[in-house]
Coordinates of C-alpha atoms in Angstrom, one line a residue:
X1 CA 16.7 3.7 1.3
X2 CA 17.2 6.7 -0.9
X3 CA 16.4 10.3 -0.4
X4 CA 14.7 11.3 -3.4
X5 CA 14.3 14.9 -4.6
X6 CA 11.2 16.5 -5.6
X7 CA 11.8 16.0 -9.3
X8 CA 12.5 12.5 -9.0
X9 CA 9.8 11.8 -6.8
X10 CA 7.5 13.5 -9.3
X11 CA 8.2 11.5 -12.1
X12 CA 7.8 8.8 -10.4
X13 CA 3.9 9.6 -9.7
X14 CA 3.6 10.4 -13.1
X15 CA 4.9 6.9 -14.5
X16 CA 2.4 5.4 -11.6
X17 CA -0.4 7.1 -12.8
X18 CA -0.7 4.7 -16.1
X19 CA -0.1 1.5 -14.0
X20 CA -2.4 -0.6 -11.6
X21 CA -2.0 -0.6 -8.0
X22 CA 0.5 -3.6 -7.7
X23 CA 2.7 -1.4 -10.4
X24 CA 2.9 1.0 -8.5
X25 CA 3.6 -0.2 -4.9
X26 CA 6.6 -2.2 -7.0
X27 CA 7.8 0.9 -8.7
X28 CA 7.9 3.2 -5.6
X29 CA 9.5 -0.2 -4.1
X30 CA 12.4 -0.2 -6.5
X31 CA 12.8 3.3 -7.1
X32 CA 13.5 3.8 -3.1
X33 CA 15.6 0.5 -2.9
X34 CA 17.7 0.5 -6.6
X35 CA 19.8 -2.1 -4.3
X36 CA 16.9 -4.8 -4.7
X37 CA 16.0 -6.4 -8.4
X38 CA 12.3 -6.1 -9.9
X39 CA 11.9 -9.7 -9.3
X40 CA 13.1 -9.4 -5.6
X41 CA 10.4 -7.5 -5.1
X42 CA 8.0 -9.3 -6.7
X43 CA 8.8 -12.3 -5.0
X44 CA 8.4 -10.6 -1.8
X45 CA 5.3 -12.1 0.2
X46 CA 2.7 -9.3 0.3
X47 CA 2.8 -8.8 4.1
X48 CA 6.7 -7.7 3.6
X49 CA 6.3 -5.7 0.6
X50 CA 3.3 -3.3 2.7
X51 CA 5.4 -3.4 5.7
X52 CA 8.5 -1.6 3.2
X53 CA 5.3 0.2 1.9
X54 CA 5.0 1.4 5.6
X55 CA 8.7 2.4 6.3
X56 CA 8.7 4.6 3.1
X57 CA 5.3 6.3 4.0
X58 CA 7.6 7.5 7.5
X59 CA 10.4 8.9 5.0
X60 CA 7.9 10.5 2.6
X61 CA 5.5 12.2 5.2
X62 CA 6.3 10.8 9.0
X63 CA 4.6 8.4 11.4
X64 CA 1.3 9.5 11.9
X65 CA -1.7 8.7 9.2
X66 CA -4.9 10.4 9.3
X67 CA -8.1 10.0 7.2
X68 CA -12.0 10.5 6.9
X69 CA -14.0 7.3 6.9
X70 CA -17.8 6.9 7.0
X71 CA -19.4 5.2 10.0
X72 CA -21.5 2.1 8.0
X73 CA -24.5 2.3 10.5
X74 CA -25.4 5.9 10.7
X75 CA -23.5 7.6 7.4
X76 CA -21.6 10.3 10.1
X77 CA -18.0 11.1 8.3
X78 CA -15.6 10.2 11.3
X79 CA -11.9 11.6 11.2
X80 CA -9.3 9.1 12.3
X81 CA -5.6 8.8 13.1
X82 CA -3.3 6.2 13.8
X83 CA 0.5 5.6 14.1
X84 CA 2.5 4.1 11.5
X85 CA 3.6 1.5 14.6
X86 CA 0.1 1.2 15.5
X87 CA -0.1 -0.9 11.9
X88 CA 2.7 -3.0 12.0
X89 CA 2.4 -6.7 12.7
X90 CA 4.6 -9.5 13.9
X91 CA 4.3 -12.8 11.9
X92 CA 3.8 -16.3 13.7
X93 CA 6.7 -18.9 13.3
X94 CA 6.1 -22.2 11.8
X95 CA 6.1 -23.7 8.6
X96 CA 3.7 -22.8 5.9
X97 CA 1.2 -25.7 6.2
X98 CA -1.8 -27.0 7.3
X99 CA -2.7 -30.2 8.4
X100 CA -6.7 -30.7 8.9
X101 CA -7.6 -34.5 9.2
X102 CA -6.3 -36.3 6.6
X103 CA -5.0 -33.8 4.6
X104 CA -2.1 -31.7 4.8
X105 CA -1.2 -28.7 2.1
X106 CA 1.9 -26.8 1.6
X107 CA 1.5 -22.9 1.2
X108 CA 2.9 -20.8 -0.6
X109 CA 2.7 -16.6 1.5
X110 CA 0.7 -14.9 -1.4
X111 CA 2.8 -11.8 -3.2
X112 CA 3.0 -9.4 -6.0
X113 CA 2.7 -11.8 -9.0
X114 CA -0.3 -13.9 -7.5
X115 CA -2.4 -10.2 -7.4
X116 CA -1.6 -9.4 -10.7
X117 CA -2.7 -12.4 -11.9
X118 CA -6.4 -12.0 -10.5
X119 CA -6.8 -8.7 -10.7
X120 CA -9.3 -9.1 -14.0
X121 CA -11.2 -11.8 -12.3
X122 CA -14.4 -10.6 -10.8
X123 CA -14.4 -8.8 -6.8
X124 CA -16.5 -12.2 -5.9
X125 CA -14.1 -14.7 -7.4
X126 CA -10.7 -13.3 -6.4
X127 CA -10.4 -13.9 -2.8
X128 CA -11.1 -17.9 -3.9
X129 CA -8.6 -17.5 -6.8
X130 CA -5.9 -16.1 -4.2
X131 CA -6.5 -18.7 -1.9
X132 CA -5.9 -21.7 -4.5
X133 CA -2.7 -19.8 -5.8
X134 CA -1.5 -20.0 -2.2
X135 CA -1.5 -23.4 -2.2
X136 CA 1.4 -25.3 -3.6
X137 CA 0.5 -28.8 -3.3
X138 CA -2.0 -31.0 -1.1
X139 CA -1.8 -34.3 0.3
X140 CA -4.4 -36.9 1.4
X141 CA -3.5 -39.7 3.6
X142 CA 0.0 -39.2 2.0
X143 CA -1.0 -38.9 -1.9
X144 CA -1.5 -36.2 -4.2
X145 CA -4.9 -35.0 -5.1
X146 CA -5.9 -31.5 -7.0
X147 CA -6.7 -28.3 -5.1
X148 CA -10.2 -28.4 -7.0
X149 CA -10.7 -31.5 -4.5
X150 CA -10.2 -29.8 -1.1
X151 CA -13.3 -29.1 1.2
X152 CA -14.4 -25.9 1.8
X153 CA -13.5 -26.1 5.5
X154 CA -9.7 -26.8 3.8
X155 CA -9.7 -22.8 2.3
X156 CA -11.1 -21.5 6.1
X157 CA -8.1 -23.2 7.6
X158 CA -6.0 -22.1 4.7
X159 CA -6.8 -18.7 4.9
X160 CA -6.4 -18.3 9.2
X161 CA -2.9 -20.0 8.5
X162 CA -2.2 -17.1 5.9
X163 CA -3.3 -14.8 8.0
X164 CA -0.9 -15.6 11.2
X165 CA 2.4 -16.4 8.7
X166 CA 1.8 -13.1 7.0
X167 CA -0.6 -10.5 8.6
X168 CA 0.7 -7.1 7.5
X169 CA -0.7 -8.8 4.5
X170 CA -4.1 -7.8 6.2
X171 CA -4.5 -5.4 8.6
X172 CA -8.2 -4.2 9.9
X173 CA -8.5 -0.9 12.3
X174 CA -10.8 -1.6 15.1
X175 CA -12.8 1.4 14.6
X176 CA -15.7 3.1 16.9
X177 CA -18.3 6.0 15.9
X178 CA -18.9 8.7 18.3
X179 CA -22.1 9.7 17.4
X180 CA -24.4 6.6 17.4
X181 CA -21.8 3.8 19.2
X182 CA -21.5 1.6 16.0
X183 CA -18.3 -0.6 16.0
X184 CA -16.5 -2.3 13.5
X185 CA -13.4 -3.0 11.3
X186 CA -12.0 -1.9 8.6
X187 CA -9.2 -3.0 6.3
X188 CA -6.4 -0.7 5.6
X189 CA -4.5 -0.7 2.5
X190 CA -1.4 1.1 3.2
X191 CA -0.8 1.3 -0.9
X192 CA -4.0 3.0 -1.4
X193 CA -3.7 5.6 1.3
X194 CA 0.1 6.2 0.2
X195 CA -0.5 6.8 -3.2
X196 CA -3.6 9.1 -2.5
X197 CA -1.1 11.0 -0.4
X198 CA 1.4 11.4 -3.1
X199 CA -1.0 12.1 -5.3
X200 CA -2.2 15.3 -3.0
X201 CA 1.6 16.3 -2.5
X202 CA 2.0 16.0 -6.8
X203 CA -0.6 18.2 -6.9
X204 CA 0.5 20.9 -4.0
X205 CA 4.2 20.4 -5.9
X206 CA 3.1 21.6 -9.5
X207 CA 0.7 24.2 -8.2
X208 CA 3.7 25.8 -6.4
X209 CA 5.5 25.4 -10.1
X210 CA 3.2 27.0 -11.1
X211 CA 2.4 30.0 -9.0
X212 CA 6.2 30.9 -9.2
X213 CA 6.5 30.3 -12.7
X214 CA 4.1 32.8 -13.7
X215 CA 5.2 35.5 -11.2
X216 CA 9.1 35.4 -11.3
X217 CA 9.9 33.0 -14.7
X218 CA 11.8 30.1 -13.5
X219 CA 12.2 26.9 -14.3
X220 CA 10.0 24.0 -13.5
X221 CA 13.8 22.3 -12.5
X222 CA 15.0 26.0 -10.3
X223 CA 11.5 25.9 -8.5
X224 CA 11.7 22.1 -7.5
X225 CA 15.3 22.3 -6.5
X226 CA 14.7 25.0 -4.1
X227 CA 13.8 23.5 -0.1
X228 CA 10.0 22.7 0.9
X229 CA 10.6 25.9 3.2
X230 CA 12.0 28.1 0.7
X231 CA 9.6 27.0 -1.5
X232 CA 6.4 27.7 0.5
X233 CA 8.0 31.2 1.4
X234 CA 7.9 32.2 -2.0
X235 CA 4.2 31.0 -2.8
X236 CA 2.8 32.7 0.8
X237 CA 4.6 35.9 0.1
X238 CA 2.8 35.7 -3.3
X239 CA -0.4 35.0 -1.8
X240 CA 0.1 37.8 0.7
X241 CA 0.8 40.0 -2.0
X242 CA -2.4 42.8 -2.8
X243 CA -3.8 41.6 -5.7
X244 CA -4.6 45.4 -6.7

């Protein structure tokens, strides 16, 4: 994995900020691993492709994750923090298939492509569009029949099998208010809570420009070459500085 600089990393956001969420998570992806082709990465199931998602939130901004969420029973804004390791998951070994009765359907692990493809259906219809593009073909009593054909108990199976072959794909934090007992779970969506992070260290990076721009006249490129420590010494020593 490369180690950007702040420069690179910065355009990087910028080009992301124009792009869906799948865009981006590929385009951090490929910028960090310029050994692995687009469509590698596409192709990647979408359990591997978080868990690489994971690895680079350690490089960018270490192991441990923290975050406000609001309790669903009482409204109380809870802080929370987990590790990195506390997130990872181990797939279950097997084929990718399910056989319920009669039937018997080969899977395909759901990745990049198969969200982009959905993304304009409606929130109510997606998770049911997903779960038929997973499927790659279906059997009954040995013959071919169409996915539109498959009981509803079929998708329930479908979706548990998904779940153990690729479950970084889905990760829920077992989560616990302190003030009125309420528990519950939550998903967590590593590419969301990454890209709100860079998007708070893009905007902590061009206020520093900034700041030491308009007090000393360098370069946007000068100011982002110069170490995070160096850097922040600079902008404190400005901010310590009597304003009158």
């Amino acid at each position: 994995m490369r180690s950007p600089g702040s420069d690179e990393l910065l355009k990087v956001w910028e080009r992301g900020l124009a792009e869906n969420s799948v865009a981006r998570a590929l385009a951090l992806l490929e910028f960090f691993h310029p050994d692995i082709s687009a469509d590698a990465l596409a192709d990647l199931s979408i359990g591997v492709r978080d868990g690489m998602l994971l690895d680079l939130r350690e490089v960018l901004f270490g192991r441990r994750l923290a975050g406000l969420i609001e309790c669903p029973a009482c409204g109380e804004t809870l802080e929370t923090e987990v590790a990195t390791s506390d997130l990872r998951t181990l797939p279950t070994d097997g084929p990718p298939e399910v056989s319920w009765s009669n039937y018997n359907i080969r899977l395909h692990l759901l990745d990049s492509r198969d969200q982009v493809a959905v993304e304009q259906a409606k929130s109510e219809e997606r998770s049911r569009l997903l779960l038929e593009r997973c499927i790659a073909s279906v059997r009954f009593s040995g013959e071919p029949i169409p996915v539109a054909n498959l009981p509803a108990e079929i998708f329930a199976a479908v979706e548990n099998r998904l779940a153990e072959l690729d479950p970084q794909a889905d990760v829920q934090l077992a989560l616990s208010c302190a003030v009125c007992g309420h528990q519950w779970q939550s998903a967590f969506d590593i590419l969301s809570f990454l890209w709100a992070e860079l998007g708070e260290w893009a905007a902590r990076m061009l206020r520093d420009v900034h700041i030491l721009a308009a007090a000393y006249g360098w370069s946007e490129r000068d100011i982002l070459a110069l170490s995070p420590v160096r850097r922040r010494h600079y902008v404190g020593m400005l901010e310590a500085w009597p304003t009158s």
